[in-house]
Coordinates of C-alpha atoms and ligand atoms in Angstrom, one line a residue:
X1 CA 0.0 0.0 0.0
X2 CA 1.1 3.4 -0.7
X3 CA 2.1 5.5 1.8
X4 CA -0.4 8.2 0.1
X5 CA -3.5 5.5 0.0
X6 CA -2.3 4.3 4.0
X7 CA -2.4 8.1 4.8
X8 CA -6.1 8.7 3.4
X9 CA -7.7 5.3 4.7
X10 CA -6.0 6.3 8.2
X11 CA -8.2 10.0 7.9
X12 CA -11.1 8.4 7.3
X13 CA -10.9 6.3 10.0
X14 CA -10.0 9.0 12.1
X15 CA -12.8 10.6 10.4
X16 CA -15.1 8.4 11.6
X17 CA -14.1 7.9 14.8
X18 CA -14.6 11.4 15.4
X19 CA -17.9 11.3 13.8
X20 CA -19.1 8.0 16.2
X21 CA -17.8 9.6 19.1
X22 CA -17.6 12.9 18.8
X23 CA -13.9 13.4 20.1
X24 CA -10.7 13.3 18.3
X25 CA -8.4 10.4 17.3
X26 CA -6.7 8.7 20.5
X27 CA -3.2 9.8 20.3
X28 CA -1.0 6.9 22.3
X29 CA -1.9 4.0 24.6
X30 CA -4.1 2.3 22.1
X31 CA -3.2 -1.0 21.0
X32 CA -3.6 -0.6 16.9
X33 CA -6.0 -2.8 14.8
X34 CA -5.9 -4.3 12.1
X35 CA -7.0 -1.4 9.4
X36 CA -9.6 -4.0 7.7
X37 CA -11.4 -4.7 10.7
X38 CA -11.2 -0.4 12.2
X39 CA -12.3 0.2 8.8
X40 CA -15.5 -2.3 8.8
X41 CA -16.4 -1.6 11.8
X42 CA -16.3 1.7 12.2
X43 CA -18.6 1.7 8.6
X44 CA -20.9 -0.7 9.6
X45 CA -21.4 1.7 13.2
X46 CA -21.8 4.8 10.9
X47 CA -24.3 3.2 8.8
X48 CA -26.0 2.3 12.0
X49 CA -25.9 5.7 13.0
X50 CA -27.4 6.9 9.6
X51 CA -29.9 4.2 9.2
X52 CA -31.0 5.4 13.3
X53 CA -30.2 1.7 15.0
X54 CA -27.5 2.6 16.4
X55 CA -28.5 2.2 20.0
X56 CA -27.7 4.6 23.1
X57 CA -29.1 3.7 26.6
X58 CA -30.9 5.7 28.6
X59 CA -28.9 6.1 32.2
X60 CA -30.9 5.6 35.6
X61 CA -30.1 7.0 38.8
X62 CA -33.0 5.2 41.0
X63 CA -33.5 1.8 41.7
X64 CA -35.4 0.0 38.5
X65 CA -39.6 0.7 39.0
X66 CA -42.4 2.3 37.6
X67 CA -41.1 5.6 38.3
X68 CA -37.9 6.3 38.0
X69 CA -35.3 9.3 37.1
X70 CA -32.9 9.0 34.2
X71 CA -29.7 11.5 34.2
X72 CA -31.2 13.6 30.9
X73 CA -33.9 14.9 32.8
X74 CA -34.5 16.4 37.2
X75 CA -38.3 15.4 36.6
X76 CA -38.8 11.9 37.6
X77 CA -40.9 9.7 34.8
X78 CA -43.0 7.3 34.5
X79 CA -41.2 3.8 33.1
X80 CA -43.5 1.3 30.6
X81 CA -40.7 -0.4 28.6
X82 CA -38.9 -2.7 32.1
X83 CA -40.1 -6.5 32.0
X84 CA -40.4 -6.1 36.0
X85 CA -44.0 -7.6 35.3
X86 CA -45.0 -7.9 39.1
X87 CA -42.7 -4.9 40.4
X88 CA -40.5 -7.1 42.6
X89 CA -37.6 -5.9 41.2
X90 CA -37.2 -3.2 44.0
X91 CA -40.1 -4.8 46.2
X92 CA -38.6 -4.5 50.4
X93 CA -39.2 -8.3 50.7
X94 CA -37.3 -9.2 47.4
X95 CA -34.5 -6.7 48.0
X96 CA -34.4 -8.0 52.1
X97 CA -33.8 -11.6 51.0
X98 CA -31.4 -10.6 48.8
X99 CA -29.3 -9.1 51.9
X100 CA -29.8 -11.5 53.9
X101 CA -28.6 -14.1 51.7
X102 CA -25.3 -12.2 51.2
X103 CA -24.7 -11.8 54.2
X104 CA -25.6 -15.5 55.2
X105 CA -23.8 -16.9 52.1
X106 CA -21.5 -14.9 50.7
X107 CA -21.1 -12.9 47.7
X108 CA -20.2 -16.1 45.2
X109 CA -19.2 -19.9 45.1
X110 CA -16.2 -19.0 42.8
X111 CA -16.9 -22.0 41.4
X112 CA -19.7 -24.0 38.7
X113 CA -21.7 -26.0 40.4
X114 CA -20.2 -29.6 39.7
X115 CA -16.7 -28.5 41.2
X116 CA -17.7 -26.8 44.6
X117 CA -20.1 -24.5 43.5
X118 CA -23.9 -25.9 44.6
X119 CA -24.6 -24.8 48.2
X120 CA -28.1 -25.6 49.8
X121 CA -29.3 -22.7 48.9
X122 CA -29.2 -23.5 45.0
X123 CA -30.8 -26.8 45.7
X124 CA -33.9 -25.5 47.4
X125 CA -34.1 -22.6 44.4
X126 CA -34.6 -26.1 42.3
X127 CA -36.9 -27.5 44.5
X128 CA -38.7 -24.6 44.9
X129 CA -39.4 -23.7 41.6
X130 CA -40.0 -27.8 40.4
X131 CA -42.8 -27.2 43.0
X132 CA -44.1 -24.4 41.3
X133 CA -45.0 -26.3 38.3
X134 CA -46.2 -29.4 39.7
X135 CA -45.1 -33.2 39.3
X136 CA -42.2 -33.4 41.6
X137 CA -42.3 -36.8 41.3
X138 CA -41.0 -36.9 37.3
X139 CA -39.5 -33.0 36.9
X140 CA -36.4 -31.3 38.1
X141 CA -35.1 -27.4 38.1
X142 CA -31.2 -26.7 37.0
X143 CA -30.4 -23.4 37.4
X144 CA -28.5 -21.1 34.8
X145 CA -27.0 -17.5 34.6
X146 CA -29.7 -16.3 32.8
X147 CA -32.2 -17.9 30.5
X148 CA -30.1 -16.9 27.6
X149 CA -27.6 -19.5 28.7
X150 CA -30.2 -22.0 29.5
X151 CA -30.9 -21.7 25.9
X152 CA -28.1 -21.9 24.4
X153 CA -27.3 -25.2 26.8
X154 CA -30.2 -26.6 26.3
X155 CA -30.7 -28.1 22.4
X156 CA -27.2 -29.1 21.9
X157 CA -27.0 -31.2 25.1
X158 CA -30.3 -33.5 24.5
X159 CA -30.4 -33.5 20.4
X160 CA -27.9 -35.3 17.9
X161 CA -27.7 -35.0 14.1
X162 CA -30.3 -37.4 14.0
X163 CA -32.6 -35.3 15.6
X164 CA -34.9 -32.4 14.3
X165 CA -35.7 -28.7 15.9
X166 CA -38.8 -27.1 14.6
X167 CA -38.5 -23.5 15.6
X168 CA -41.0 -20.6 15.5
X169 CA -40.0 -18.2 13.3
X170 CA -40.4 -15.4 16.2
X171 CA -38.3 -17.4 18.5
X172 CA -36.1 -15.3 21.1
X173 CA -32.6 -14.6 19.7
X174 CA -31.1 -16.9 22.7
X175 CA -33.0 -19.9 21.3
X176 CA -32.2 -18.6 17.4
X177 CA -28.6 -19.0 19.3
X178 CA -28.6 -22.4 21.1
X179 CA -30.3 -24.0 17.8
X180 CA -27.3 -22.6 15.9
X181 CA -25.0 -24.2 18.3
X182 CA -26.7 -28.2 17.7
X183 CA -26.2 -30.3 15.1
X184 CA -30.2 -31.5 15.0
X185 CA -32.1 -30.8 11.2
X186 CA -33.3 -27.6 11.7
X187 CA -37.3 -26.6 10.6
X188 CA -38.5 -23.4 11.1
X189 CA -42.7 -22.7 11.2
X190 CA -44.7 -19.4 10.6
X191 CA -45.2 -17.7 14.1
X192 CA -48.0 -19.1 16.1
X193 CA -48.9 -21.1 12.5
X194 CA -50.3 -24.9 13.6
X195 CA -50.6 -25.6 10.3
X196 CA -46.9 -25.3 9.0
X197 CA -45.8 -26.8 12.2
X198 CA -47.5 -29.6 11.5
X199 CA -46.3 -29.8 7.8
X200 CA -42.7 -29.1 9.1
X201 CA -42.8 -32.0 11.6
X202 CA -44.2 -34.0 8.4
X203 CA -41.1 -32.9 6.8
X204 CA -39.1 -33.4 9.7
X205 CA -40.3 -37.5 9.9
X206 CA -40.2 -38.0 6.1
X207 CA -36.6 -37.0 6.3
X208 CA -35.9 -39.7 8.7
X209 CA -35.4 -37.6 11.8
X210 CA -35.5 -39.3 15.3
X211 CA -36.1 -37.1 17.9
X212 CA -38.5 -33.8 17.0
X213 CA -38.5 -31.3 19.5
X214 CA -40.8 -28.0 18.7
X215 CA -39.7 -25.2 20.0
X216 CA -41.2 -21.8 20.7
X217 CA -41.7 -18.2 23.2
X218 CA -44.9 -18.9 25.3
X219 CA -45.4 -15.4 24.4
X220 CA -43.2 -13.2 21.7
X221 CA -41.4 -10.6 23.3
X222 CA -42.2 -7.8 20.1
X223 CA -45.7 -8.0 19.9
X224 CA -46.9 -9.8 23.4
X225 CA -48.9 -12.8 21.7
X226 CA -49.4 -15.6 23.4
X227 CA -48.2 -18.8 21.5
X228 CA -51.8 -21.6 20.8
X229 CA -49.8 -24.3 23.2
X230 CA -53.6 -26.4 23.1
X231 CA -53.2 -26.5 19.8
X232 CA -49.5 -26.9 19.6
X233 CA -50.1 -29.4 21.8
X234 CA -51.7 -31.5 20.0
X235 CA -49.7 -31.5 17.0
X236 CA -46.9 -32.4 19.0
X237 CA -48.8 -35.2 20.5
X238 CA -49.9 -36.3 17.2
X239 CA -46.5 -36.5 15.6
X240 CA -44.9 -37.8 19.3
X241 CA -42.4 -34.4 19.3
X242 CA -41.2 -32.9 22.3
X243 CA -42.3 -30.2 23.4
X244 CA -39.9 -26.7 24.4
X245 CA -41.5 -23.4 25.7
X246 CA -39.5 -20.3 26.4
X247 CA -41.6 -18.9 28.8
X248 CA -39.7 -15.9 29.7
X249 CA -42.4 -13.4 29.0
X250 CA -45.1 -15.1 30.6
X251 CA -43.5 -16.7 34.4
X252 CA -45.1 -15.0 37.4
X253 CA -48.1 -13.6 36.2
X254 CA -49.8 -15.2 33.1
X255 CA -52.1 -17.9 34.2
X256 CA -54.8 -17.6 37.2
X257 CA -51.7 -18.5 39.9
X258 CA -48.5 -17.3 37.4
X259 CA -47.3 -20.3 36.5
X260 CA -46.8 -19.0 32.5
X261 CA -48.4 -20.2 29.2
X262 CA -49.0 -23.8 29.6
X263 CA -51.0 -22.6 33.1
X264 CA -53.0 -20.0 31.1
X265 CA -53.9 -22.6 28.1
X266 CA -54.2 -25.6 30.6
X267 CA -51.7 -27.5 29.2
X268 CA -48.6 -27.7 31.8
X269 CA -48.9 -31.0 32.5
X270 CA -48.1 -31.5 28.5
X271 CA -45.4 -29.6 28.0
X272 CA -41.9 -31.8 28.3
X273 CA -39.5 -28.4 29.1
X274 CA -40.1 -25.1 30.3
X275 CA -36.9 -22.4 30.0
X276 CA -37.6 -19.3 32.0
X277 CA -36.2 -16.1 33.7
X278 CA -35.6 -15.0 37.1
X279 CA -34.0 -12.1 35.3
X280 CA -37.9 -10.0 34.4
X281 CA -41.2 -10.6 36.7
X282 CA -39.2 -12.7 39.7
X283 CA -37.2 -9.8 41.0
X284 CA -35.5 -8.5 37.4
X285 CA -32.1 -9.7 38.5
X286 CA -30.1 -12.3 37.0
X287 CA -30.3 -16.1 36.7
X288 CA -32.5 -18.8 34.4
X289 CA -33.8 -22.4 34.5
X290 CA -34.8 -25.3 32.5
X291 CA -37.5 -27.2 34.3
X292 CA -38.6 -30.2 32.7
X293 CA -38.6 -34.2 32.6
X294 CA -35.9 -35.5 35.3
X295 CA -34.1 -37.3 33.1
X296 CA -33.2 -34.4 30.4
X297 CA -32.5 -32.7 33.4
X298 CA -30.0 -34.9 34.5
X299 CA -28.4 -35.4 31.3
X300 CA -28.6 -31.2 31.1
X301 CA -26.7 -31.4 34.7
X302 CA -24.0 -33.2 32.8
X303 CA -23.5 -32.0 29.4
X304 CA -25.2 -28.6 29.0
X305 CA -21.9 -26.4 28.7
X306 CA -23.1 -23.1 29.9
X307 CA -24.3 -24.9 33.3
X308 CA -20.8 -26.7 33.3
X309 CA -18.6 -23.8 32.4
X310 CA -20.1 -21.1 33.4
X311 CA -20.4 -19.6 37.3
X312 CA -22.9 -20.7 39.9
X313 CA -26.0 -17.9 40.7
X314 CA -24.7 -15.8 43.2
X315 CA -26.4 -16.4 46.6
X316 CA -28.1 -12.8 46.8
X317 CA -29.8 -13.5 43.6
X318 CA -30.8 -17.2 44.7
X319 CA -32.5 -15.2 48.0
X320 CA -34.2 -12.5 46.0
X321 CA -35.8 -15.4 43.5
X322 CA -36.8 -17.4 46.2
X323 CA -38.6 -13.9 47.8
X324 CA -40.1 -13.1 44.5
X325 CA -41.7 -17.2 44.0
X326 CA -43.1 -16.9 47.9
X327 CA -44.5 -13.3 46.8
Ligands
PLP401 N1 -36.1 -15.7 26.3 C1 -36.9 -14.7 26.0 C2 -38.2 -14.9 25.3 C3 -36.5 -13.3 26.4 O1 -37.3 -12.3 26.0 C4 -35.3 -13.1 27.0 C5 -34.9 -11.8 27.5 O2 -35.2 -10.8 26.9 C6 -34.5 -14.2 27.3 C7 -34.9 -15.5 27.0 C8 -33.2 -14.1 28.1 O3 -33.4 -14.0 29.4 P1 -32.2 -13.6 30.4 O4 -32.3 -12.1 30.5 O5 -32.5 -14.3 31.7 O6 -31.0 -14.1 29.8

């Protein structure tokens, strides 16, 4: 490259650094990238900016409720766009139990749970929540970071190449994510569509597949509508599928007592695996679960890798859930 060229692509890099963060080029103390990737990069944020995706976030100085205050503005205002469903996440009992666990058990295990990470504590979270859905004599709880990691530990762990996933075309990105990471045929159905589900898991058996586990939100995160499950149900059933419900949107206060989609359509006890979130309407801090079948969840226990690599919940979180499920 010339030095004339070099100099020109370095300006309008610097150009656009300027332009993406309105201050000028960083003099020393940076360590230097590659030009191809500053260069893409830097376009692809600029386009952002010009297309208006580029994302900024909105700063809060309260704790997270309906009415908070942000740093762009002294009045306070009123918030509609938190998951915090039930408003636990700053509810005294929630935040109490949180404390208390701290202070009881410490501010992490250091550890994932298989090494020396699983304390009490974690094991009655399981119970607890198993209990919440019912059948504790054939389902178990495993606890994740977040539901985004029991999603993405999830479909690789219990499905081979032999396999098929039939996933709504709405799904969350975290399940979009953990399909991508499994080697199982992959089907995808129009959004809430019975119909094409039930062609798909035609397709899925006429191409030999072994296992075919359905997969979808129990209600989509964009647009709030609650996935048929009775319906779904019964193409699952009639096809002998498993069936997987994200129920991240819906845990805690869809149903008469909260317990998410499959409460609210009557059809828990036909649903093989419920992921959800402690992270939105049980206290809106951190931490996931698969509940489901005993078995999958043993096998999960012992091959899903963001359970096995990952951290165990830290013990304040475990005592704000457990707050939240007794709420
Ligand atoms: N699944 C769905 C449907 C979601 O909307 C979200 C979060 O937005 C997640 C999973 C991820 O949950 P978590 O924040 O616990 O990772």
């Amino acid at each position: 490259m010339s030095s004339s060229i070099a100099k020109s692509s370095a300006m309008r890099i610097a150009a656009r650094r300027h332009r993406l963060f309105s201050s000028t080029a960083v003099t020393g103390g940076r360590a230097q990238l590659p030009a191809a990737l500053e260069e893409r990069v830097s376009q692809t944020l600029d386009n952002m900016k010009s297309a208006g995706t580029f994302k900024t976030e909105r700063v809060i100085t309260t704790p997270q409720s309906s009415s908070i205050k942000v740093q762009t503005s002294t009045k306070p205002v009123l918030n509609f766009c938190a998951t915090n469903s039930l408003g636990l996440a700053d509810h005294p009992t929630v935040v109490q139990r949180a404390s208390e666990y701290l202070n009881k058990w410490g501010n992490g295990l250091s550890s994932v749970r298989f090494i020396c990470g699983t304390q009490t504590i974690h094991k009655d979270l399981e119970n607890q929540i198993t209990e919440f859905y019912g059948q504790q004599e054939t389902r178990d709880t495993i606890l994740y970071a977040s539901c985004f990691d029991a999603n993405a530990g999830i479909f690789e762990s219990l499905l081979t190449d032999q396999d098929a996933i039939i996933s709504d075309s709405l799904n969350h990105a975290s399940i979009i994510d953990g399909v991508r990471l499994c080697k199982a045929k992959r089907f995808r159905y129009a959004n809430g569509d019975v119909a094409d589900l039930d062609r798909q898991l035609q397709l899925a058996a006429d191409a030999g597949c072994h296992v075919k586990m359905v997969a979808t939100d129990g209600v989509f995160s964009m647009d709030g509508v609650i996935a048929p499950l009775k319906e779904i149900c019964d193409v699952v059933e009639k096809h002998g599928a498993v069936l997987f419900v994200d129920d991240a949107h819906a845990t805690g206060f869809l149903g008469p007592s909260g317990r998410g989609s499959g409460e609210y359509w009557g059809v828990m006890d036909r649903v093989h695996l419920v992921n959800s979130t402690l992270g939105k309407a049980l206290g809106g801090a951190s931490g996931g679960y698969t509940v489901g079948d005993r078995l999958l969840v043993t096998l999960l226990r012992n091959t899903s890798r963001p359970y096995l690599f990952s951290n165990t919940l830290a013990p304040s979180m475990v005592g704000a859930a457990t707050a939240a499920i007794d709420l």
